Amino acid sequence: MTLSFYLPKWLKYSISIAFTTFITLSGIYAQQAKSSSEINLYSSRHYDTDKRLYSDFENKTGIKIRRIEDKADALINRITAEGDNSPADILITVDAGRLWAADQLGLFQPTHSKLLNSVIPRNLRHPDGHWFGFSTRARVIFYDKKRIGDPPRSYLALADTKYKGLVCTRSSSNIYMLSLMSNIIERLGEEAAKDWAAGVWNNRARYPEGGDTDQLRGIASGQCGIAIANTYYFARALRKKVRNLSGKTNNIGIIFPNQNSTGTHINISGAGILTKSPNRANAIKFLEYLASKKAQTYFAAGNDEYPVLKGAAPNTNIVKLGAFKSDNLDLTIYGKNQALAQRLYDEVGYR
Ligand SMILES: [Fe+2]
């Protein structure tokens, strides 16, 4: 005989309700505890492989990732507009020049992590931990192998008059072009950088149009003999179907510039913890996770980039492009020289 046998029906009913309520409430509280363990990620990335990156972190830590994905400038405006009430913990975007500009708006707070400082080379992160580079890309020279027998082997050579009417680039106001110019200012000095810009502009095959993929398409279509673009745009066309480019890459050669001098200009995909981050401890965990071997592979492969962690292998399409020496310049220079870079482009009429 069980105890319940002696209980009046109404009491049994009450106990049953109380028990059910307890179970339900436990569930709700558990849910609440779980959902307060979260981070809000504002990201300008949108790669399928990132889903694995996020779910792996969630499974490992129990910290839920909420994502807002948009263009970098839209995210920066949004964080600024949200002000003190911003739920954003982390901003992920590309180009040290852009991260620097976001930092100038006061968006980032310092992060002191022994792990991040030991994994990420010093020149690829902000000196006080406002942002960190998690993968790199190189800005290189592509050329039409059928037309150009003697391609430029340095950035400086792009300004050589023998390439008149051949060179395609995107607009000078684009952040990649500003960061490249910032590098050139640092390496060659202001005067030489201005002369360089004038020379490249005079060598243009057309007025700047489109993104990096459009510069590569320009070679494929015969409109451009030489183009400047980031490595991952070419690697992507080797890996998957890119309209008006895939299948037409056989005649496109690649030069990693400045191999006999300062090394090829590189940039980063990076992230930093935001000043108003409500989940700071979780955000640090996420950044440290991004520096782990497994995450490095996902993160870099998503956009055909190079991992920053020594020993993490880049994907095969990027390996096919070849090994190279990269410029080890401190990337904060891309921010510090940014305004001057735009002014010099403007002064020579580089649109
Ligand atoms: Fe890009």
XYZ file of C-alpha atoms and ligand atoms in Angstrom:
352
model
C 0.000 0.000 0.000
C 1.381 3.445 -0.895
C 1.018 6.603 1.115
C -1.014 8.179 -1.649
C -3.744 5.637 -0.936
C -4.548 7.427 2.345
C -4.540 10.928 0.837
C -7.812 12.615 -0.024
C -8.361 13.145 -3.719
C -8.113 16.989 -3.511
C -4.751 16.750 -1.736
C -3.403 14.284 -4.223
C -4.533 16.689 -6.941
C -2.834 19.640 -5.185
C 0.399 17.712 -4.757
C 0.276 16.735 -8.381
C -0.182 20.384 -9.429
C 2.573 21.531 -7.061
C 4.904 18.861 -8.436
C 4.114 19.777 -12.035
C 4.588 23.463 -11.197
C 7.935 22.674 -9.563
C 9.123 20.752 -12.608
C 7.934 23.512 -14.946
C 9.505 26.287 -12.873
C 12.760 24.350 -12.547
C 12.767 24.148 -16.317
C 12.125 27.865 -16.674
C 14.821 28.780 -14.164
C 17.257 26.402 -15.811
C 16.378 28.005 -19.112
C 16.909 31.478 -17.656
C 20.247 30.513 -16.148
C 21.257 29.071 -19.485
C 20.129 32.085 -21.508
C 21.978 34.533 -19.240
C 25.060 32.550 -20.206
C 25.405 34.089 -23.630
C 27.326 36.439 -25.845
C 26.081 38.800 -28.510
C 28.257 38.764 -31.562
C 28.039 41.534 -34.147
C 29.733 40.165 -37.216
C 30.341 41.237 -40.793
C 31.208 37.618 -41.604
C 28.685 35.341 -43.266
C 30.320 32.032 -44.059
C 28.723 28.608 -43.761
C 31.745 27.192 -41.943
C 31.210 29.740 -39.172
C 28.121 27.804 -38.055
C 30.408 24.941 -37.015
C 32.673 27.423 -35.320
C 29.790 28.732 -33.221
C 28.144 25.411 -32.415
C 31.478 23.934 -31.360
C 31.942 26.814 -28.892
C 28.370 26.484 -27.598
C 28.764 22.749 -27.034
C 32.084 23.196 -25.316
C 31.116 26.018 -22.960
C 27.295 26.068 -22.717
C 27.495 29.751 -23.667
C 24.886 30.609 -26.262
C 25.961 32.776 -29.183
C 23.478 35.321 -30.525
C 24.532 36.753 -33.842
C 23.739 39.967 -35.655
C 25.224 39.916 -39.143
C 25.481 42.983 -41.341
C 27.978 45.091 -43.249
C 30.774 46.438 -41.046
C 29.755 50.089 -41.244
C 26.125 49.251 -40.460
C 27.233 47.309 -37.361
C 29.492 50.122 -36.189
C 26.629 52.627 -36.624
C 24.281 50.305 -34.793
C 26.617 49.860 -31.813
C 27.123 53.629 -31.660
C 23.357 54.260 -31.821
C 22.629 51.640 -29.128
C 25.054 53.458 -26.820
C 24.971 52.419 -23.152
C 22.179 49.939 -23.862
C 24.022 48.013 -26.543
C 23.789 44.247 -25.975
C 26.826 43.728 -28.223
C 29.795 41.985 -26.650
C 32.074 41.472 -29.633
C 32.533 43.054 -33.048
C 34.086 40.863 -35.729
C 35.109 42.561 -38.946
C 37.929 42.851 -41.459
C 40.849 45.213 -41.988
C 42.990 46.713 -39.251
C 42.229 50.163 -40.673
C 38.530 49.621 -40.012
C 39.103 48.137 -36.544
C 41.274 51.140 -35.781
C 38.543 53.537 -36.954
C 35.959 51.737 -34.774
C 38.366 52.021 -31.856
C 38.678 55.770 -32.454
C 34.916 55.964 -31.840
C 35.529 54.425 -28.407
C 33.882 51.112 -29.296
C 36.468 48.737 -27.837
C 37.758 48.081 -24.335
C 41.151 46.550 -23.495
C 41.378 42.780 -23.137
C 44.308 41.343 -21.224
C 44.695 37.695 -22.152
C 47.989 35.864 -21.840
C 46.690 33.271 -24.253
C 45.767 35.762 -26.994
C 49.004 37.664 -26.523
C 51.038 34.478 -26.862
C 49.179 33.072 -29.904
C 48.626 36.237 -31.953
C 51.776 37.942 -33.267
C 52.305 41.388 -31.748
C 51.976 43.250 -35.074
C 48.526 41.710 -35.691
C 46.857 43.056 -32.552
C 46.198 46.373 -30.822
C 48.950 47.086 -28.234
C 46.370 47.329 -25.404
C 44.161 44.473 -26.586
C 41.383 46.590 -28.143
C 41.314 44.214 -31.123
C 43.062 41.068 -32.279
C 43.712 39.578 -35.716
C 42.458 35.973 -36.031
C 43.346 35.370 -39.673
C 45.348 37.132 -42.355
C 44.983 37.867 -46.048
C 47.528 39.299 -48.460
C 46.884 42.107 -50.950
C 48.691 40.965 -54.058
C 49.195 41.561 -57.778
C 47.351 39.481 -60.368
C 48.144 39.640 -64.084
C 47.153 38.275 -67.460
C 49.789 35.640 -68.279
C 49.081 35.920 -72.007
C 49.609 39.676 -72.169
C 52.185 40.473 -69.495
C 55.551 38.784 -69.911
C 57.270 40.772 -67.191
C 54.756 41.427 -64.397
C 55.449 43.935 -61.592
C 57.153 42.230 -58.662
C 56.702 45.036 -56.166
C 53.967 47.545 -55.300
C 56.338 50.279 -56.436
C 56.636 48.675 -59.884
C 52.878 49.098 -60.427
C 53.693 52.773 -61.036
C 56.249 51.976 -63.770
C 55.242 53.658 -67.060
C 55.739 50.370 -68.933
C 52.414 49.267 -67.446
C 50.494 52.257 -68.829
C 46.875 51.441 -69.619
C 47.031 48.070 -67.878
C 46.353 48.463 -64.145
C 42.948 47.956 -62.491
C 42.193 48.749 -58.857
C 39.123 49.529 -56.845
C 38.394 53.039 -55.633
C 40.919 54.847 -53.425
C 38.298 55.403 -50.706
C 37.973 51.647 -50.153
C 39.472 50.522 -46.848
C 41.744 47.922 -48.516
C 43.229 50.613 -50.768
C 43.647 52.966 -47.802
C 45.449 50.318 -45.761
C 47.730 49.467 -48.687
C 48.558 53.155 -49.119
C 49.153 53.465 -45.357
C 51.681 50.653 -45.627
C 53.378 52.323 -48.598
C 53.572 55.670 -46.757
C 55.265 53.910 -43.851
C 57.678 51.973 -46.032
C 58.570 54.584 -48.677
C 57.753 57.924 -47.047
C 55.051 60.453 -47.878
C 56.635 61.936 -51.025
C 57.372 58.590 -52.645
C 53.926 57.295 -51.691
C 52.292 60.244 -53.432
C 54.408 59.683 -56.551
C 53.454 56.023 -56.427
C 49.742 56.832 -56.305
C 50.119 59.250 -59.232
C 51.990 56.595 -61.211
C 49.429 53.834 -60.589
C 46.611 56.228 -61.438
C 48.332 57.129 -64.732
C 48.681 53.426 -65.526
C 44.955 52.739 -65.048
C 43.192 50.571 -67.575
C 39.824 52.074 -66.562
C 38.254 54.187 -63.845
C 37.967 52.249 -60.593
C 34.843 50.134 -60.373
C 33.529 47.262 -58.281
C 35.165 45.143 -55.603
C 38.232 42.912 -55.678
C 36.429 40.148 -57.583
C 35.619 42.690 -60.303
C 39.322 43.478 -60.704
C 39.966 39.755 -61.276
C 37.030 39.576 -63.687
C 38.665 42.487 -65.493
C 41.696 40.299 -66.202
C 39.492 37.367 -67.234
C 37.586 39.591 -69.696
C 40.751 41.207 -71.083
C 39.930 44.698 -69.823
C 42.741 44.695 -67.260
C 46.282 43.405 -67.740
C 47.175 43.779 -64.061
C 45.019 44.058 -60.946
C 45.339 44.414 -57.192
C 43.163 42.114 -55.082
C 43.170 40.158 -51.842
C 44.277 36.533 -51.990
C 40.980 35.045 -50.791
C 38.973 36.392 -53.737
C 41.133 34.365 -56.108
C 41.214 31.290 -53.847
C 37.400 31.414 -53.622
C 37.124 31.346 -57.412
C 39.282 28.205 -57.409
C 37.148 26.568 -54.714
C 33.618 27.390 -55.840
C 31.612 28.924 -58.646
C 32.175 32.664 -58.887
C 30.250 34.235 -61.754
C 32.383 35.373 -64.726
C 35.567 34.253 -63.037
C 35.603 30.532 -62.169
C 36.827 28.515 -65.131
C 38.699 31.567 -66.433
C 41.504 31.604 -63.877
C 44.073 29.601 -65.871
C 45.513 32.696 -67.496
C 45.647 34.681 -64.282
C 49.066 34.779 -62.633
C 49.733 35.810 -59.054
C 52.667 37.822 -57.705
C 53.341 38.191 -53.997
C 54.955 41.635 -54.129
C 58.064 42.852 -52.299
C 59.573 39.399 -51.767
C 63.070 40.890 -52.161
C 62.377 43.739 -49.789
C 59.789 44.368 -47.053
C 57.441 41.463 -47.827
C 53.851 41.395 -49.050
C 51.255 43.711 -47.508
C 48.888 41.742 -45.301
C 45.759 42.567 -43.346
C 43.480 40.770 -40.892
C 40.035 39.565 -40.013
C 39.779 40.608 -36.405
C 37.636 41.130 -33.357
C 37.513 43.085 -30.138
C 35.386 43.289 -27.003
C 33.061 46.275 -26.957
C 33.166 48.950 -24.264
C 29.602 48.273 -23.092
C 29.867 44.470 -23.293
C 27.352 42.983 -20.794
C 28.985 39.519 -20.895
C 32.656 40.366 -20.752
C 33.928 37.120 -19.202
C 32.113 35.048 -21.835
C 33.403 37.341 -24.566
C 37.005 36.736 -23.476
C 36.315 32.981 -23.545
C 35.064 33.304 -27.101
C 38.101 35.254 -28.309
C 40.389 32.718 -26.652
C 38.425 29.935 -28.319
C 38.960 31.660 -31.700
C 42.695 31.333 -31.117
C 42.456 27.554 -30.547
C 43.706 25.179 -33.226
C 40.294 23.843 -34.258
C 38.657 27.270 -34.362
C 41.594 28.715 -36.262
C 41.085 26.168 -38.997
C 37.343 26.950 -39.283
C 37.790 30.690 -39.014
C 40.506 30.944 -41.648
C 38.961 28.380 -44.005
C 35.597 30.172 -44.025
C 37.085 32.967 -46.068
C 40.149 31.243 -47.572
C 42.484 33.084 -45.241
C 45.661 32.211 -43.356
C 45.358 31.220 -39.668
C 47.400 33.320 -37.216
C 48.154 30.316 -34.991
C 51.403 28.584 -35.834
C 50.677 24.970 -36.702
C 47.083 25.542 -37.889
C 46.992 24.718 -41.584
C 45.322 26.964 -44.172
C 42.932 25.248 -46.606
C 44.279 23.655 -49.773
C 43.098 26.395 -52.145
C 45.077 29.020 -50.323
C 48.107 26.732 -50.116
C 47.953 26.427 -53.927
C 48.679 30.147 -54.216
C 52.160 29.520 -52.833
C 54.238 30.479 -49.813
C 55.458 34.020 -49.335
C 57.175 36.439 -46.993
C 54.750 38.889 -45.416
C 55.440 42.434 -44.286
C 55.654 42.419 -40.486
C 54.669 46.061 -40.103
C 52.594 46.911 -37.014
C 49.023 47.014 -38.343
C 48.018 49.985 -36.186
C 49.945 51.987 -38.820
C 47.032 51.368 -41.205
C 44.870 53.407 -38.873
C 47.412 56.068 -38.013
C 48.181 56.777 -41.698
C 44.592 56.429 -42.926
C 43.679 60.132 -43.228
C 47.002 60.941 -44.889
C 46.515 58.009 -47.279
C 43.177 59.401 -48.445
C 44.604 62.922 -48.736
C 47.501 61.752 -50.929
C 45.176 59.762 -53.199
C 42.931 62.835 -53.471
C 45.832 65.153 -54.227
C 46.836 63.120 -57.276
C 43.219 62.768 -58.408
C 43.034 59.016 -57.679
C 39.327 58.315 -57.503
Fe 36.958 41.430 -48.783
